[in-house]
Coordinates of C-alpha atoms and ligand atoms in Angstrom, one line a residue:
X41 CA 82.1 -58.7 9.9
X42 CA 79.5 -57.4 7.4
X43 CA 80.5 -55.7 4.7
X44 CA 80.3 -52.4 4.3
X45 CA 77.2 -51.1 3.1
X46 CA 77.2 -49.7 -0.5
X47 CA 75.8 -47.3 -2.7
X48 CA 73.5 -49.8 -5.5
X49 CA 71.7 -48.7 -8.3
X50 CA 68.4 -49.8 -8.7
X51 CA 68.0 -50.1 -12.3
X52 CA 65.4 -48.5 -14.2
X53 CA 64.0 -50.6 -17.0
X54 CA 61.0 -48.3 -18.1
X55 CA 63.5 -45.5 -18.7
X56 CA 66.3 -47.5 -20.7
X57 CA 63.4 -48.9 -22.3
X58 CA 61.7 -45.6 -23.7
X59 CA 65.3 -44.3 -24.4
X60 CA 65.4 -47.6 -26.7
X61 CA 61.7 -47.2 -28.3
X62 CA 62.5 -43.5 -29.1
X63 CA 65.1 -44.7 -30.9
X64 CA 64.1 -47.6 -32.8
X65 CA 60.4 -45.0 -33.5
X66 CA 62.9 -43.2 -35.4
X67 CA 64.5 -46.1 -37.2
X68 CA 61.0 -47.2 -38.2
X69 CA 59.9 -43.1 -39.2
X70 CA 62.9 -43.3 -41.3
X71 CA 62.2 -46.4 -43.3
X72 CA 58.5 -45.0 -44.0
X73 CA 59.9 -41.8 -44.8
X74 CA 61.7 -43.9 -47.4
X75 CA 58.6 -44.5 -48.9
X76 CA 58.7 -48.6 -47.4
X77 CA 56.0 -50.0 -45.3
X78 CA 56.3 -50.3 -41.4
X79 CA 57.5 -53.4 -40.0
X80 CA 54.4 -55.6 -38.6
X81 CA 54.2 -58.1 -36.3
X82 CA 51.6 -60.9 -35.3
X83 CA 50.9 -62.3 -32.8
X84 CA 49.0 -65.3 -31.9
X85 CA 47.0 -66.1 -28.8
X86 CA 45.5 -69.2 -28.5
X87 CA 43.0 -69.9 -25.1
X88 CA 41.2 -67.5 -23.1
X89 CA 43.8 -66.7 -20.5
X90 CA 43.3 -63.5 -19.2
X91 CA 47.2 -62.9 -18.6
X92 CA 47.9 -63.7 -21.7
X93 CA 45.3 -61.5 -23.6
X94 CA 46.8 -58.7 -21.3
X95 CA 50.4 -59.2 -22.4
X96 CA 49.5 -59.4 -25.9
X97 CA 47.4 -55.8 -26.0
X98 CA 50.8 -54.7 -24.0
X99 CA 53.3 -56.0 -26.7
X100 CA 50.3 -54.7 -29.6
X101 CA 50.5 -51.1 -27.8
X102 CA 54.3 -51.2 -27.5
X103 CA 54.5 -51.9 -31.4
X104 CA 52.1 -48.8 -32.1
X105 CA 53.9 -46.5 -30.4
X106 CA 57.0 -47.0 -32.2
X107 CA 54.9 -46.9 -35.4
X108 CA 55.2 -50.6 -36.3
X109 CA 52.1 -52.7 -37.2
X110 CA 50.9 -55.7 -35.7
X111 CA 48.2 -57.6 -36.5
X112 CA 46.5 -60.5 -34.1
X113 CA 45.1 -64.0 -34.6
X114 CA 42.9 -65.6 -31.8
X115 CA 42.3 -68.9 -31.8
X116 CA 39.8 -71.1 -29.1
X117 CA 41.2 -72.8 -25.8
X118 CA 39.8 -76.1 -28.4
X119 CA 42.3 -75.1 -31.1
X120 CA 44.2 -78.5 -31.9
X121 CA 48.2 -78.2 -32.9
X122 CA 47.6 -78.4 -36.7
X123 CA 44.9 -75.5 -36.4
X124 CA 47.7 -73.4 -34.6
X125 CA 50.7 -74.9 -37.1
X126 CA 48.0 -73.6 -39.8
X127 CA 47.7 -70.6 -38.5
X128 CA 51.5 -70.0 -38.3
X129 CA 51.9 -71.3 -41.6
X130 CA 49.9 -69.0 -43.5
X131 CA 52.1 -65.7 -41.6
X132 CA 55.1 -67.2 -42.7
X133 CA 53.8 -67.1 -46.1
X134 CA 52.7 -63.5 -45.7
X135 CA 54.9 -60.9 -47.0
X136 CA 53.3 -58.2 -45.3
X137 CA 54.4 -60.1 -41.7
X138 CA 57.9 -59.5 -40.4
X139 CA 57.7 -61.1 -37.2
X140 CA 55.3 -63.9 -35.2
X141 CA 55.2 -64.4 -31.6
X142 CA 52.6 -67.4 -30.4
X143 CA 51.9 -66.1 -26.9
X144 CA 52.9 -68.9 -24.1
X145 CA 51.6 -70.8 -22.3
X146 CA 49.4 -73.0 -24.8
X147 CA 46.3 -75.2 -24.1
X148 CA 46.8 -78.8 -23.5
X149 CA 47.5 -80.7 -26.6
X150 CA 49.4 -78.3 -28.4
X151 CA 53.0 -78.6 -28.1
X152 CA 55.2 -75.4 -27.4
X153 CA 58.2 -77.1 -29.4
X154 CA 56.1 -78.4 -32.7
X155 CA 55.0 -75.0 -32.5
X156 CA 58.3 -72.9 -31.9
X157 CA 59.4 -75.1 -34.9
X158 CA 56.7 -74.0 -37.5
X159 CA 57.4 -70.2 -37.3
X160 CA 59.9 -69.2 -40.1
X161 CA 63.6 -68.7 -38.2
X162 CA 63.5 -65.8 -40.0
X163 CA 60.3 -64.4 -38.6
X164 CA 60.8 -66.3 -34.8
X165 CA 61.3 -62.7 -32.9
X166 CA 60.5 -64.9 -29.5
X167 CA 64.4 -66.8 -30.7
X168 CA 62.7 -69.9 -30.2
X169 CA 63.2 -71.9 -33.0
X170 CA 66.0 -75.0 -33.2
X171 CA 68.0 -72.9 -36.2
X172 CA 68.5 -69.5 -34.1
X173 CA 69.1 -71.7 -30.8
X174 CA 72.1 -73.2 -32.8
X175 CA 73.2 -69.9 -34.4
X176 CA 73.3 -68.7 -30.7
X177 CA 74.9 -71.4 -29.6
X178 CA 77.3 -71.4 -32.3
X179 CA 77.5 -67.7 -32.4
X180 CA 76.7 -67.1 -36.0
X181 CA 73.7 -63.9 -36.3
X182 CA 70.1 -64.9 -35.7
X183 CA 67.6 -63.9 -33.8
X184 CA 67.8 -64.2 -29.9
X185 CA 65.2 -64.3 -27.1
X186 CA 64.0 -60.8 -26.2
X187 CA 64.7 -61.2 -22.1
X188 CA 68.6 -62.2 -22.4
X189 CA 68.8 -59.5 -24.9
X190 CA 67.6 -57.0 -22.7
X191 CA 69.6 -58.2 -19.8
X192 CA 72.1 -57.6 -21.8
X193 CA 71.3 -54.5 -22.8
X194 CA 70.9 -53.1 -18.9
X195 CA 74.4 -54.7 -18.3
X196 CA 76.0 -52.5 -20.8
X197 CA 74.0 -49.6 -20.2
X198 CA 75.4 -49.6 -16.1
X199 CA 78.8 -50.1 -17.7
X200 CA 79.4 -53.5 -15.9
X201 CA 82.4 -55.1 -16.9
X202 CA 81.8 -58.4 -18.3
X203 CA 85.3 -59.6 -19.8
X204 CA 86.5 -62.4 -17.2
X205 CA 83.8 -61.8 -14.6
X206 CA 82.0 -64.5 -13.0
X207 CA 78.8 -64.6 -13.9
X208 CA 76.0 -67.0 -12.1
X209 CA 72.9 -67.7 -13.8
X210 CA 70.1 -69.5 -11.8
X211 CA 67.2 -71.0 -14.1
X212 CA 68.5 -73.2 -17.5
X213 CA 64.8 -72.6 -19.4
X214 CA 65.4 -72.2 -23.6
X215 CA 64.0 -69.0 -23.4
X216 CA 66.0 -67.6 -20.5
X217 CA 68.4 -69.3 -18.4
X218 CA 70.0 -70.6 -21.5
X219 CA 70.4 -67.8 -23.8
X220 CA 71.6 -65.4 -21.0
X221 CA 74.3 -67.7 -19.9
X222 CA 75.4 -68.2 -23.9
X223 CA 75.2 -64.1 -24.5
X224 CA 77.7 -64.1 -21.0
X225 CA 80.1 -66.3 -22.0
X226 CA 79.9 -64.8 -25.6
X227 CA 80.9 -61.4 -23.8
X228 CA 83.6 -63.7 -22.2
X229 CA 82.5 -63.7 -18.9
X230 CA 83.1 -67.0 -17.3
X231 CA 79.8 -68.6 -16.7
X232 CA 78.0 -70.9 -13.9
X233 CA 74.6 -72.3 -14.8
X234 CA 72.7 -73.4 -11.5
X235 CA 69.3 -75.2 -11.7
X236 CA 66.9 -77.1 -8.9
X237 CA 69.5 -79.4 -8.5
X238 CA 72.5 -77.5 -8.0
X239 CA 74.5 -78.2 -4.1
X240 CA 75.0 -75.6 -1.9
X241 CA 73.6 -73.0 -4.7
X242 CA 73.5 -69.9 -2.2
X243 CA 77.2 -70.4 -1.6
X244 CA 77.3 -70.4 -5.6
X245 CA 75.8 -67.3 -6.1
X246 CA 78.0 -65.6 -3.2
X247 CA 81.3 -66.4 -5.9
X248 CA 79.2 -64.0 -8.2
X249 CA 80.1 -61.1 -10.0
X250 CA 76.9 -61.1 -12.0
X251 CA 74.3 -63.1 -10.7
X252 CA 71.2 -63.6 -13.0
X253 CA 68.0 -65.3 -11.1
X254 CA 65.5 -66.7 -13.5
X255 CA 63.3 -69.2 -11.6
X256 CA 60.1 -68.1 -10.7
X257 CA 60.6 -68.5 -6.6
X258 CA 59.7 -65.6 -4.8
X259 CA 62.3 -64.1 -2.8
X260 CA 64.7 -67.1 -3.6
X261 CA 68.4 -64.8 -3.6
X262 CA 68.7 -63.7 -0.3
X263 CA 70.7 -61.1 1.1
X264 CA 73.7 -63.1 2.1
X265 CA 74.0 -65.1 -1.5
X266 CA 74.7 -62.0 -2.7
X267 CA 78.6 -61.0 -3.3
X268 CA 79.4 -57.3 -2.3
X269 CA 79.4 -54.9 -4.7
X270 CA 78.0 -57.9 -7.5
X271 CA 75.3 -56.8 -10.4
X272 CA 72.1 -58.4 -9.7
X273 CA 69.4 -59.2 -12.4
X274 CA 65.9 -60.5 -11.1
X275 CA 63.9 -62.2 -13.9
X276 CA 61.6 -64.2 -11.8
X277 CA 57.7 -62.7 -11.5
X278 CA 55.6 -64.4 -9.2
X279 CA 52.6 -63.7 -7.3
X280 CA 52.5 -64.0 -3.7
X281 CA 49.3 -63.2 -2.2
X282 CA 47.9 -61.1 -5.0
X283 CA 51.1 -59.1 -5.3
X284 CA 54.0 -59.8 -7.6
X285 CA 57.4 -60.6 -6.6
X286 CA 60.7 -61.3 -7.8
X287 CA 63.3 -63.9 -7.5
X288 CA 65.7 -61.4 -5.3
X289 CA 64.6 -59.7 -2.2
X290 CA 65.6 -56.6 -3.9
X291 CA 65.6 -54.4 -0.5
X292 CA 67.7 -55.8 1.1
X293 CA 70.4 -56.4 -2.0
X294 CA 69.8 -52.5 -1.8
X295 CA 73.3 -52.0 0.2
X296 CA 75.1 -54.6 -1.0
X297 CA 74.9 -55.0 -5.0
X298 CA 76.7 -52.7 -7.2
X299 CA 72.9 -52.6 -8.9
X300 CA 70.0 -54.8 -8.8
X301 CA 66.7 -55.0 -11.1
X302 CA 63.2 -54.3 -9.4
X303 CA 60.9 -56.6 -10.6
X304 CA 58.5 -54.3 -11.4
X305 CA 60.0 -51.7 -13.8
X306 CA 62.9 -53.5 -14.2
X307 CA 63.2 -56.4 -17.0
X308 CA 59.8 -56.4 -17.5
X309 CA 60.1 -53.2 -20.3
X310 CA 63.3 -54.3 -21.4
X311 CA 61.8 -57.4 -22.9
X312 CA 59.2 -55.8 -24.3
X313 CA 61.4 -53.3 -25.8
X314 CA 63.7 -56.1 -27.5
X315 CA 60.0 -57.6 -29.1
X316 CA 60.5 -54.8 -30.8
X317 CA 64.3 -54.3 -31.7
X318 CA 63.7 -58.1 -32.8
X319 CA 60.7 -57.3 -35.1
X320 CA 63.0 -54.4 -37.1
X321 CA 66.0 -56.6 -37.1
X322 CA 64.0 -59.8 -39.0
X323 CA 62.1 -56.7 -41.5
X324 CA 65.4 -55.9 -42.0
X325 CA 66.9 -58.9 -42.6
X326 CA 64.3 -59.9 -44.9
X327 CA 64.9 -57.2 -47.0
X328 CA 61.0 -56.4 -45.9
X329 CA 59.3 -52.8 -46.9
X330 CA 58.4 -53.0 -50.1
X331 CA 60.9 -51.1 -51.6
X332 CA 64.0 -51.6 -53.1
X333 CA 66.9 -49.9 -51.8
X334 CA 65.1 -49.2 -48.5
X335 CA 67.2 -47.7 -45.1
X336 CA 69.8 -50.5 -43.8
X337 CA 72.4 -51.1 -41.4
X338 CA 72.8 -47.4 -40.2
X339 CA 69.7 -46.7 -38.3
X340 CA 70.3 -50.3 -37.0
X341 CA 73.2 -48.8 -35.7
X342 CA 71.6 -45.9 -34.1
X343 CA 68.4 -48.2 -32.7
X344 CA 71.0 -50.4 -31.4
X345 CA 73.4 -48.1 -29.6
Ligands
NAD445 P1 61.1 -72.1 -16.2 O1 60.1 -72.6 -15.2 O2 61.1 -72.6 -17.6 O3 62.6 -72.4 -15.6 C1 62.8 -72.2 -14.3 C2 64.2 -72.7 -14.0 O4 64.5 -72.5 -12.6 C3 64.5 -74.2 -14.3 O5 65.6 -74.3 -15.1 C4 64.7 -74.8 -12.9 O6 65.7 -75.8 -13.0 C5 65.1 -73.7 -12.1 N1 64.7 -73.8 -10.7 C6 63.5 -74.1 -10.2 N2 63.5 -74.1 -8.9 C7 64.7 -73.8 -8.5 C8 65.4 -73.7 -7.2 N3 64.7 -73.9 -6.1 N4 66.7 -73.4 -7.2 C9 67.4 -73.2 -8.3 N5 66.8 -73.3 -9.6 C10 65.5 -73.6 -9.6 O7 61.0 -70.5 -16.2 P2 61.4 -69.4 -17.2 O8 60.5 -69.3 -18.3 O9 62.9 -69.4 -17.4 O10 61.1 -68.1 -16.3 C11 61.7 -67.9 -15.0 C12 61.1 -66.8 -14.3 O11 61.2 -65.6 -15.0 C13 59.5 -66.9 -14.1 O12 59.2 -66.4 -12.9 C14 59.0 -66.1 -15.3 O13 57.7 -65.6 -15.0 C15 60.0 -65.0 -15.3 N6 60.1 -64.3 -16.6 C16 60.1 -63.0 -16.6 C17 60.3 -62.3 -17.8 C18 60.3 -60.8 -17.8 O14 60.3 -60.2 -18.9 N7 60.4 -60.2 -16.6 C19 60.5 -63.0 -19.0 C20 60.6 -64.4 -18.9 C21 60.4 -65.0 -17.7

């Protein structure tokens, strides 16, 4: 029999994310009020891809809006590793810099990993150096990778028990798929990690109170993988045709999930939003602002509630 047909909520990212920004705008108004200097973040683009240059504007704009700096460093598609691990190196050294983010994917030649482990683990607001990867995975404080965090962040706001649920995460990237499933089973959820090579992975996902799709297959989580009345975060963007699509065939989860993510409007903002929440967390931690005895842990508080 199918099961009866439910009322889901589709989540709205772009509104839990402005509720965020307006908060952390305030935590950053506060500290300048305090006579310190904004938080700043650069970023790094190496290569000419258009995508790329797009995102970066998008996470620049974000950053002004909340009153943070952020400076940017272009490099050419011929850039070689040590010309990027340069450039990285001389933001570490810079006090005025809180937070570096070398925008993905880069050219040939330069690897991701040599490069994820120049940035300073106290400025790495993408959580992709080795040191915060083992703090996470040990669950000591560090700085974690903006989607999980704002996977997270949807989960609680929708109230979504987590304690002894079964959550599902398909995708095991370090910048996803990884994290999510630690920040789960850290929230004691029970966790199941599925990748390309997982058996019977639909019948998987139907054991799911949580099911988290990061892959990158359009339309992959289909109606019937999905467990009555299960929360439902769709990660995966891909483009089909011109058009962008998600992991989950979000209309017809509509009905059958307790809520699901659009992938437009959905995680998208939420990541975005976490750049951010990341950036004030490392100032902070650094004891950045150029002031002693600048604002601490309170207006965390409030940016983080
Ligand atoms: P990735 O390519 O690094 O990892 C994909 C994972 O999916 C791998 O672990 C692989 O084992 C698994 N996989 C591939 N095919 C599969 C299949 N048929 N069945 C089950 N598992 C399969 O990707 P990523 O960086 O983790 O990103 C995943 C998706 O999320 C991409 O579409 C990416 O664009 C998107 N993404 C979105 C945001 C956002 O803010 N909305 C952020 C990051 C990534």
């Amino acid at each position: 029999m199918p099961p009866e047909p439910r009322q889901t909520v589709v989540v709205d990212g772009l509104a839990l994310a402005t509720e965020i920004r307006q908060r952390l705008a305030d935590a950053v108004a506060r500290q300048v009020a305090a006579g310190c200097r904004p938080p700043c973040l650069a970023v790094v683009l190496v290569g000419n891809d258009p995508a790329s240059a797009s995102y970066i504007k998008g996470k620049q704009r974000a950053c002004g809006r909340v009153g943070m700096d952020s400076v940017e460093h272009r490099l050419p598609d011929s850039a070689s590793e040590t010309e990027v691990i340069e450039v990285v190196d001389r933001l570490n050294r810079d006090a005025g810099v809180d937070g570096i983010l070398v925008q993905l994917p880069l050219p040939k030649g330069v690897r991701p990993t040599a490069v994820a482990e120049a940035v300073d683990p106290t400025k790495d607001v993408d959580g992709l150096h080795p040191m915060n990867a083992g703090y996470l995975l040990l669950g000591q404080p560090g700085l974690v990778p903006c989607t999980p965090l704002g996977i997270m962040k949807i989960l609680e706001h929708h109230a979504i028990p987590l304690e002894g649920a079964h959550a599902v995460v398909i995708g095991r990237s370090a910048i996803v798929g990884k994290p999510i499933a630690l920040l789960l089973q850290r929230a004691n959820a029970t966790v199941t990690m599925c990748h390309s090579r997982t058996r019977d992975l639909a019948g998987v996902c139907r054991e799911a109170d949580i099911l988290v799709a990061a892959v990158g297959v359009p339309r992959l989580v289909k109606a019937d993988w999905i467990q009555p009345g299960a929360a439902v975060i769709d990660v995966g963007v891909s483009e089909v045709n011109g058009a962008l699509v998600g992991d989950v065939d979000t209309e017809s989860a509509v009905g059958i999930a307790s809520i699901v993510t659009p992938h437009r409007r959905g995680v998208g903002p939420m990541t975005i939003t976490m750049l951010l929440q990341n950036t004030l967390d490392a100032y902070r931690r650094r004891g950045a602002g150029g002031r002693s005895g600048a604002l601490t842990s309170d207006d965390d508080a409030s940016a983080r509630s």
